GROMACS .gro file of C-alpha atoms in nm:
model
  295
    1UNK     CA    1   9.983   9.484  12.328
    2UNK     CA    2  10.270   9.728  12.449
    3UNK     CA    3  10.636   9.582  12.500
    4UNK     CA    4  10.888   9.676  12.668
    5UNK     CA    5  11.244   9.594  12.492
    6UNK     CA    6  11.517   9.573  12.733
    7UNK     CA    7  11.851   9.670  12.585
    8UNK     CA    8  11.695   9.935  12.327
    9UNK     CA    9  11.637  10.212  12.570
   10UNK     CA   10  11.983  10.182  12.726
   11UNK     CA   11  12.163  10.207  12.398
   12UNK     CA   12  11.951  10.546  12.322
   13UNK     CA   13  12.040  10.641  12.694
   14UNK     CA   14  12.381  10.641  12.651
   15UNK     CA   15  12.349  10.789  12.333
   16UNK     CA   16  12.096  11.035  12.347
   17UNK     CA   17  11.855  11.112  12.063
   18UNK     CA   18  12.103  11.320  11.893
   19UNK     CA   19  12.079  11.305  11.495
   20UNK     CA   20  11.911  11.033  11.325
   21UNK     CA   21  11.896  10.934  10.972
   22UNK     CA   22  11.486  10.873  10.950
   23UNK     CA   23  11.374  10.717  10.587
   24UNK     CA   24  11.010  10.818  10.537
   25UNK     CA   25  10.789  10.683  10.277
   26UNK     CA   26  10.501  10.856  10.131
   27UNK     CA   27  10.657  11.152  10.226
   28UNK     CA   28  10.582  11.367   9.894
   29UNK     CA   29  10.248  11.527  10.039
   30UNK     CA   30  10.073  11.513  10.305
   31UNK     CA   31  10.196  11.444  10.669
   32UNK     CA   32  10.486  11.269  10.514
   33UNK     CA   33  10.614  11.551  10.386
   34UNK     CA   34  10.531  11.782  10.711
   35UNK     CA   35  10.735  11.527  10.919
   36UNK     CA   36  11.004  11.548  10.687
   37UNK     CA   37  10.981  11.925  10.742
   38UNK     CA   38  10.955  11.915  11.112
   39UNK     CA   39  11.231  11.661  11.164
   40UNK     CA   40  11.413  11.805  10.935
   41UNK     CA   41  11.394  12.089  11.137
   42UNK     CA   42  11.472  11.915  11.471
   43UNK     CA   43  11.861  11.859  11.293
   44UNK     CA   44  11.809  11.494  11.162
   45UNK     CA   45  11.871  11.399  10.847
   46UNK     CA   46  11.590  11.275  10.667
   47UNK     CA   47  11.534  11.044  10.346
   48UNK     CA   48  11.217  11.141  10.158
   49UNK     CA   49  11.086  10.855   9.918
   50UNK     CA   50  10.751  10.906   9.715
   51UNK     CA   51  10.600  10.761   9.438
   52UNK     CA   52  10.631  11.077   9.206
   53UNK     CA   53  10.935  11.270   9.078
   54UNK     CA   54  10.831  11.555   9.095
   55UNK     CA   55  10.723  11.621   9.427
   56UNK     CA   56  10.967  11.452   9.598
   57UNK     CA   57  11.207  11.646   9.498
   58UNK     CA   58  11.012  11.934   9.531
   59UNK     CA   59  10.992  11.842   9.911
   60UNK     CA   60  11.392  11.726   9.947
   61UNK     CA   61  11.512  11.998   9.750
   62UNK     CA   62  11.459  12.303  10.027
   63UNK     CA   63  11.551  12.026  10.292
   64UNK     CA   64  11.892  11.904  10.095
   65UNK     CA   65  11.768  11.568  10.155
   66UNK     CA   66  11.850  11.234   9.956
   67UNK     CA   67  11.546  11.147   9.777
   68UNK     CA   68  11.410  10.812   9.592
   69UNK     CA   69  11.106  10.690   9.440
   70UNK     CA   70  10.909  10.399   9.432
   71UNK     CA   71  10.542  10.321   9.323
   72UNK     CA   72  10.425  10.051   9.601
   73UNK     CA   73  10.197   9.921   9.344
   74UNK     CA   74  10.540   9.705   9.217
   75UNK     CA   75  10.689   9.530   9.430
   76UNK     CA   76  10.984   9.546   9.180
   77UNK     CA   77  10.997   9.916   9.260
   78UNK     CA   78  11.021   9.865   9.618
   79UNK     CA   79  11.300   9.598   9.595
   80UNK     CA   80  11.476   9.833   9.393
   81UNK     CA   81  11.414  10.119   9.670
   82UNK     CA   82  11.578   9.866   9.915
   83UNK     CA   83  11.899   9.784   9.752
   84UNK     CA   84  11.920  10.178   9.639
   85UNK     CA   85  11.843  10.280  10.076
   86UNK     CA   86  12.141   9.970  10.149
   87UNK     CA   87  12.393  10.132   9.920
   88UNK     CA   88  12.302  10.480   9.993
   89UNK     CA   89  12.212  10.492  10.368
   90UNK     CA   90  12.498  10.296  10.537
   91UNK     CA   91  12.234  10.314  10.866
   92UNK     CA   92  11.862  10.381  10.947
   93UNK     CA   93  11.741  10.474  11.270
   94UNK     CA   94  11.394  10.549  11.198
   95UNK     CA   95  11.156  10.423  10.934
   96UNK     CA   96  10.868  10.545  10.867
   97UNK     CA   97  10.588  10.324  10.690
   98UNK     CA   98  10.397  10.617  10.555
   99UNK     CA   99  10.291  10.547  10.182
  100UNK     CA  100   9.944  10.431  10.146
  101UNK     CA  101   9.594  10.497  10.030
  102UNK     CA  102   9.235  10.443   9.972
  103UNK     CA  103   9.074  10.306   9.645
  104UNK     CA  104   8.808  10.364   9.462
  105UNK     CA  105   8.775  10.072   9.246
  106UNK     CA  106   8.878   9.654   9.311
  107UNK     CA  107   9.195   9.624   9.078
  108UNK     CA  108   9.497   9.381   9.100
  109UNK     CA  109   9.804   9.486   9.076
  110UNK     CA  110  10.106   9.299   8.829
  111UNK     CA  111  10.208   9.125   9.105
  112UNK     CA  112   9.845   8.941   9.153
  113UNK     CA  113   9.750   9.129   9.474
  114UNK     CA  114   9.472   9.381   9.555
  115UNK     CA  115   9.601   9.713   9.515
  116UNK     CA  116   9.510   9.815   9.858
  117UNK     CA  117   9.639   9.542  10.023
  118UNK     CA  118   9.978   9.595   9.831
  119UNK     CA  119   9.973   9.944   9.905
  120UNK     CA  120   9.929   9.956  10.242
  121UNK     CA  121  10.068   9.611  10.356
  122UNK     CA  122  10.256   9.413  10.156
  123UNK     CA  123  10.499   9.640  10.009
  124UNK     CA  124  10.618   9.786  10.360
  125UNK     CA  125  10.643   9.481  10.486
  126UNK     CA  126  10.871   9.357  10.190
  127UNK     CA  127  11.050   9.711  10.234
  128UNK     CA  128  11.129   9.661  10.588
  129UNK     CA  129  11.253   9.298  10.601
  130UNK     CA  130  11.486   9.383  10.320
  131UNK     CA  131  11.618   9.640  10.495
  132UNK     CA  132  11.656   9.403  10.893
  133UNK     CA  133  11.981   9.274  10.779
  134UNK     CA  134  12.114   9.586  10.651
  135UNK     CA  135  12.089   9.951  10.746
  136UNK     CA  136  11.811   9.856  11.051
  137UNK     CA  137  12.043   9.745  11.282
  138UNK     CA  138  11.992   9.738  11.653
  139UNK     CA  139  11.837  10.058  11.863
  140UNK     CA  140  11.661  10.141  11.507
  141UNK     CA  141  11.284  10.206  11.494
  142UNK     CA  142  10.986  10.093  11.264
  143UNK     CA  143  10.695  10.337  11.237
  144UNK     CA  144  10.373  10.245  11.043
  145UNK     CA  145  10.145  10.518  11.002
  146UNK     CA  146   9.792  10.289  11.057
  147UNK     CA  147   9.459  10.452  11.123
  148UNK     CA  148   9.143  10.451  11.390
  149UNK     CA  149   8.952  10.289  11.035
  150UNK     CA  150   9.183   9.949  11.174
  151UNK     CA  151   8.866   9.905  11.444
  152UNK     CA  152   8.670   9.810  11.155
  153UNK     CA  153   8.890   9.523  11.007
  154UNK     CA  154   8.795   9.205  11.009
  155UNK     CA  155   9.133   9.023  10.919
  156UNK     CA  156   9.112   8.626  11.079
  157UNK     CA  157   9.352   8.329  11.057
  158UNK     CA  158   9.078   8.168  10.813
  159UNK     CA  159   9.065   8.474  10.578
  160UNK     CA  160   9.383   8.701  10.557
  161UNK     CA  161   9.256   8.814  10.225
  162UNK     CA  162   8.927   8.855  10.204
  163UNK     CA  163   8.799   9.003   9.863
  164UNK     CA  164   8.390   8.866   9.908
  165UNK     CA  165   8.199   9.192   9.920
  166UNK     CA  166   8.516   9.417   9.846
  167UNK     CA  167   8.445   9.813   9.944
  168UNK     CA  168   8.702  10.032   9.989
  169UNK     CA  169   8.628  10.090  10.306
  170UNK     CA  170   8.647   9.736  10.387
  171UNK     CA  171   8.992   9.706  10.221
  172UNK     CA  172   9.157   9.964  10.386
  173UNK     CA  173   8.973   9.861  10.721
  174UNK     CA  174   9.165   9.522  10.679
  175UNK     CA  175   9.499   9.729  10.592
  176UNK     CA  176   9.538   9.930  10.863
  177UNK     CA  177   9.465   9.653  11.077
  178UNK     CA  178   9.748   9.463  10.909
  179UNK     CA  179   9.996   9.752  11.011
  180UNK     CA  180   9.891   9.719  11.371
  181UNK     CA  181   9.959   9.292  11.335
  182UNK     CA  182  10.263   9.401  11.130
  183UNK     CA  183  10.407   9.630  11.436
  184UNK     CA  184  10.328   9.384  11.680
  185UNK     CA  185  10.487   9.092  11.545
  186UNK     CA  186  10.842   9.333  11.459
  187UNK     CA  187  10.835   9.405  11.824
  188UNK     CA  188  10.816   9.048  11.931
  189UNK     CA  189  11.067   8.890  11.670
  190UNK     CA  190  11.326   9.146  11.667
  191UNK     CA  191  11.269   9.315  12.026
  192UNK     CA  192  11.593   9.138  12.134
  193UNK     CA  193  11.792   9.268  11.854
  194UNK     CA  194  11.734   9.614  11.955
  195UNK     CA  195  11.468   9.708  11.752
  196UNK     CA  196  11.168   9.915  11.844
  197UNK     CA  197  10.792   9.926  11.658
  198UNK     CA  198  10.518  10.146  11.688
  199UNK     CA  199  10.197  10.228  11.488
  200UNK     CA  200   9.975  10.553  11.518
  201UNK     CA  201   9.669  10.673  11.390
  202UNK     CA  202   9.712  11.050  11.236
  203UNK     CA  203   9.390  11.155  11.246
  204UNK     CA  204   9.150  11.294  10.972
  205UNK     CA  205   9.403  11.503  10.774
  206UNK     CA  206   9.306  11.770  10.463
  207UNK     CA  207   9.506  11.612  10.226
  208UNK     CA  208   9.451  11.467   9.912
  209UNK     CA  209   9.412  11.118  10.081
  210UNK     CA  210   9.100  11.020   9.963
  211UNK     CA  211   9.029  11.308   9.692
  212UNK     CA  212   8.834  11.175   9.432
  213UNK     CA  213   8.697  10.866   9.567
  214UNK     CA  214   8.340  10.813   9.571
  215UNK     CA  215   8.307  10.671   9.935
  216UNK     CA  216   8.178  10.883  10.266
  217UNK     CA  217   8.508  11.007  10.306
  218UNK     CA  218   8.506  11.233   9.945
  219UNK     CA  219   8.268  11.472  10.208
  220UNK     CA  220   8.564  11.540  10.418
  221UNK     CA  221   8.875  11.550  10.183
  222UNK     CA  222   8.682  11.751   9.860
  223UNK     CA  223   8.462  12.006  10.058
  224UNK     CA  224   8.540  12.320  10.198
  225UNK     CA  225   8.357  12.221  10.548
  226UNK     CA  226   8.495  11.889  10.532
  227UNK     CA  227   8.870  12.021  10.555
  228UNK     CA  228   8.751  12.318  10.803
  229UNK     CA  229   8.677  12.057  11.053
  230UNK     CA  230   9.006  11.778  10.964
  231UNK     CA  231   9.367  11.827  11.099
  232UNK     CA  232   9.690  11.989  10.907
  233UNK     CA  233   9.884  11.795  10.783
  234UNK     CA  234  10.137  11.966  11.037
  235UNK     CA  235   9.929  11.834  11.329
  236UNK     CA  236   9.866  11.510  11.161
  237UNK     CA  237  10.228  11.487  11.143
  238UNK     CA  238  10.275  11.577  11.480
  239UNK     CA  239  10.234  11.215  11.646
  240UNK     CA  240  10.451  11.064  11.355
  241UNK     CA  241  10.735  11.332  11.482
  242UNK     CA  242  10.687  11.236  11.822
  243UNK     CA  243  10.725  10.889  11.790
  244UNK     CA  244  11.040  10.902  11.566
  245UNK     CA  245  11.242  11.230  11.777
  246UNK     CA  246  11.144  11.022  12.089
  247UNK     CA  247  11.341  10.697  12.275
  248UNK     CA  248  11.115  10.337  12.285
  249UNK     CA  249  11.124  10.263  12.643
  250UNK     CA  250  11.107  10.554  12.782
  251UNK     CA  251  10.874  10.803  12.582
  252UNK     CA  252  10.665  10.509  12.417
  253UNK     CA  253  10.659  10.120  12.382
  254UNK     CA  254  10.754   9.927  12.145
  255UNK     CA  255  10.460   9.706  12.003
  256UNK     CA  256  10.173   9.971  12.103
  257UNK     CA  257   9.946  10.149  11.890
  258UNK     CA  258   9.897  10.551  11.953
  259UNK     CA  259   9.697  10.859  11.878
  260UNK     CA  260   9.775  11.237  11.985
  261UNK     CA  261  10.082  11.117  12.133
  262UNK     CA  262   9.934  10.876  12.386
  263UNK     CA  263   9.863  10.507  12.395
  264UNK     CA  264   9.544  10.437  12.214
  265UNK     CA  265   9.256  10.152  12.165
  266UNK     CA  266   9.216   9.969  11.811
  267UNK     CA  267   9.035   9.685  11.745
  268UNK     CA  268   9.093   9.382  11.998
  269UNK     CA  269   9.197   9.186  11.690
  270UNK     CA  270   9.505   9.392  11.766
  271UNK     CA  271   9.607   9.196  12.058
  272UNK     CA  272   9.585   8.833  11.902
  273UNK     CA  273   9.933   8.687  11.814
  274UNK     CA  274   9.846   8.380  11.659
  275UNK     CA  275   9.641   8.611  11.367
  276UNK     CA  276   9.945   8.821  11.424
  277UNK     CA  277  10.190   8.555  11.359
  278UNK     CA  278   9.945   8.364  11.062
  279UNK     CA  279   9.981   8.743  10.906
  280UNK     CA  280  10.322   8.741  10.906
  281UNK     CA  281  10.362   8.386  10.765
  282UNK     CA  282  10.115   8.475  10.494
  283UNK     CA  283  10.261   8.782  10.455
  284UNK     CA  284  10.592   8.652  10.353
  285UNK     CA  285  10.501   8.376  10.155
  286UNK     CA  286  10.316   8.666   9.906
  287UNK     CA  287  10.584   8.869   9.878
  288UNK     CA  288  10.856   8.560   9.795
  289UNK     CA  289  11.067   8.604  10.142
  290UNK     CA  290  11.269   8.277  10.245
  291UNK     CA  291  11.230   8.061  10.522
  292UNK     CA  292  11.428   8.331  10.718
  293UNK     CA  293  11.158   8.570  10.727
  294UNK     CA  294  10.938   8.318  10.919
  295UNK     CA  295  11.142   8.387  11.231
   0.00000   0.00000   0.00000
């Protein structure tokens, strides 16, 4: 599943990590907004988008970062995020696929398409293919914060969208699955270009991730216990930080899938490129990409 791109790791070589300009979405709570910290931290200048005002300023603000908003739900909202990241951010070395959830309740968003699968998969893949051409040139990265609940999708060539006996659980099984396919297929159509994928599994975090929600996972994220026993949001971030302060090719490969900072297992769905490719073809075709993005 792991690549190795050729080219990538020399340009960061000669370059060194240095500062980076790393676009994080979803970063108004959460582990988004403890990587923003953290990197922030680290001296790289970081681009905080979230789907509420308030508290994504309330995270750039102490940071002095550039902030946006978008609500992944439209995918007006997150063409508009593109065009504002390619006239604001003349470059992008890292981004980070953070934004996401879990729902509670089937509903379709005004674009047609199950709000999870939106959500979690077809707006940052939209986000990131209108932002190839521009500010993700070559030696950039493409981060999609997936999930160890991937091992439970069932995504197949015959059924990419699968809404017969719709749980949550289900949805966001098939999701997180999709942002494995997703990484995989970046790192085998644009590994020549220069640019590096990776997806990573967080852990369980006490956030507000699934607050509210009636499935098994209310028990962890709205009980005292629950959150005694989950990860910070600091060391859920901590992978996420890793992966975007490190160098593809030399502290991680592009295409692979990783948890606590090391290569990890997922469902062997993972490794097939022809559901992979049908994905990506399906993919585009729902969110109105040209014959371009078929590459």
């Amino acid at each position: 599943m792991e690549q190795h791109i050729d080219g990538h790791d020399e340009q960061h070589d000669e370059q060194g990590p240095g500062r980076r300009t790393v676009v994080i979405t979803g970063a108004s709570d959460g582990i988004g907004a403890a990587a923003a910290r953290e990197l922030s931290a680290r001296g790289h200048e970081v681009v905080v988008v979230g789907r509420s005002a308030g508290k994504t300023e309330a995270v750039a603000g102490p940071l002095g970062a550039r902030h946006f908003t978008a609500d992944f739900a439209r995918l007006d909202d997150v063409r508009r995020l593109a065009a504002d990241l390619r006239g604001a951010v003349p470059r992008i070395d890292v981004l980070v696929n953070n934004a996401g959830g879990i729902f509670d309740r089937r509903e379709v968003t005004t674009d047609g398409h199950e709000q999870t699968w939106q959500v979690n998969h077809l707006a940052p893949f939209l986000l990131t293919h209108l932002l190839l051409e521009g500010p993700l040139a070559g030696g950039s990265a493409v981060l999609n914060t997936s999930s160890v609940a991937a091992r439970i999708g069932r995504l197949s060539q015959q059924r990419l969208v699968d809404d017969r006996r719709w749980s949550p659980q289900r949805a966001y099984g098939d999701t997180k699955l999709a942002n494995i396919l997703f990484t995989r297929g970046l790192a085998r159509r644009y590994g020549e270009d220069g640019l590096a994928a990776a997806a990573f599994h967080p852990g369980g975090v006490a956030t507000n991730f699934a607050s509210g929600t009636s499935t098994p996972l209310r028990f962890l994220y709205d009980t005292r216990l629950g959150r005694r026993i989950m990860r910070t949001p600091e060391q859920g971030a901590e992978t996420l930080v890793w992966l975007a302060d490190g160098t593809a090719g030399r502290d991680w490969r592009s295409g692979g899938y990783y948890e606590k900072q090391k290569p990890a297992r997922t469902n062997p769905r993972a490794d097939d490129d022809a559901l992979a490719d049908a994905l990506w073809e399906r993919s585009a075709e729902l969110v109105g990409l040209g014959p371009a993005a078929a590459r």
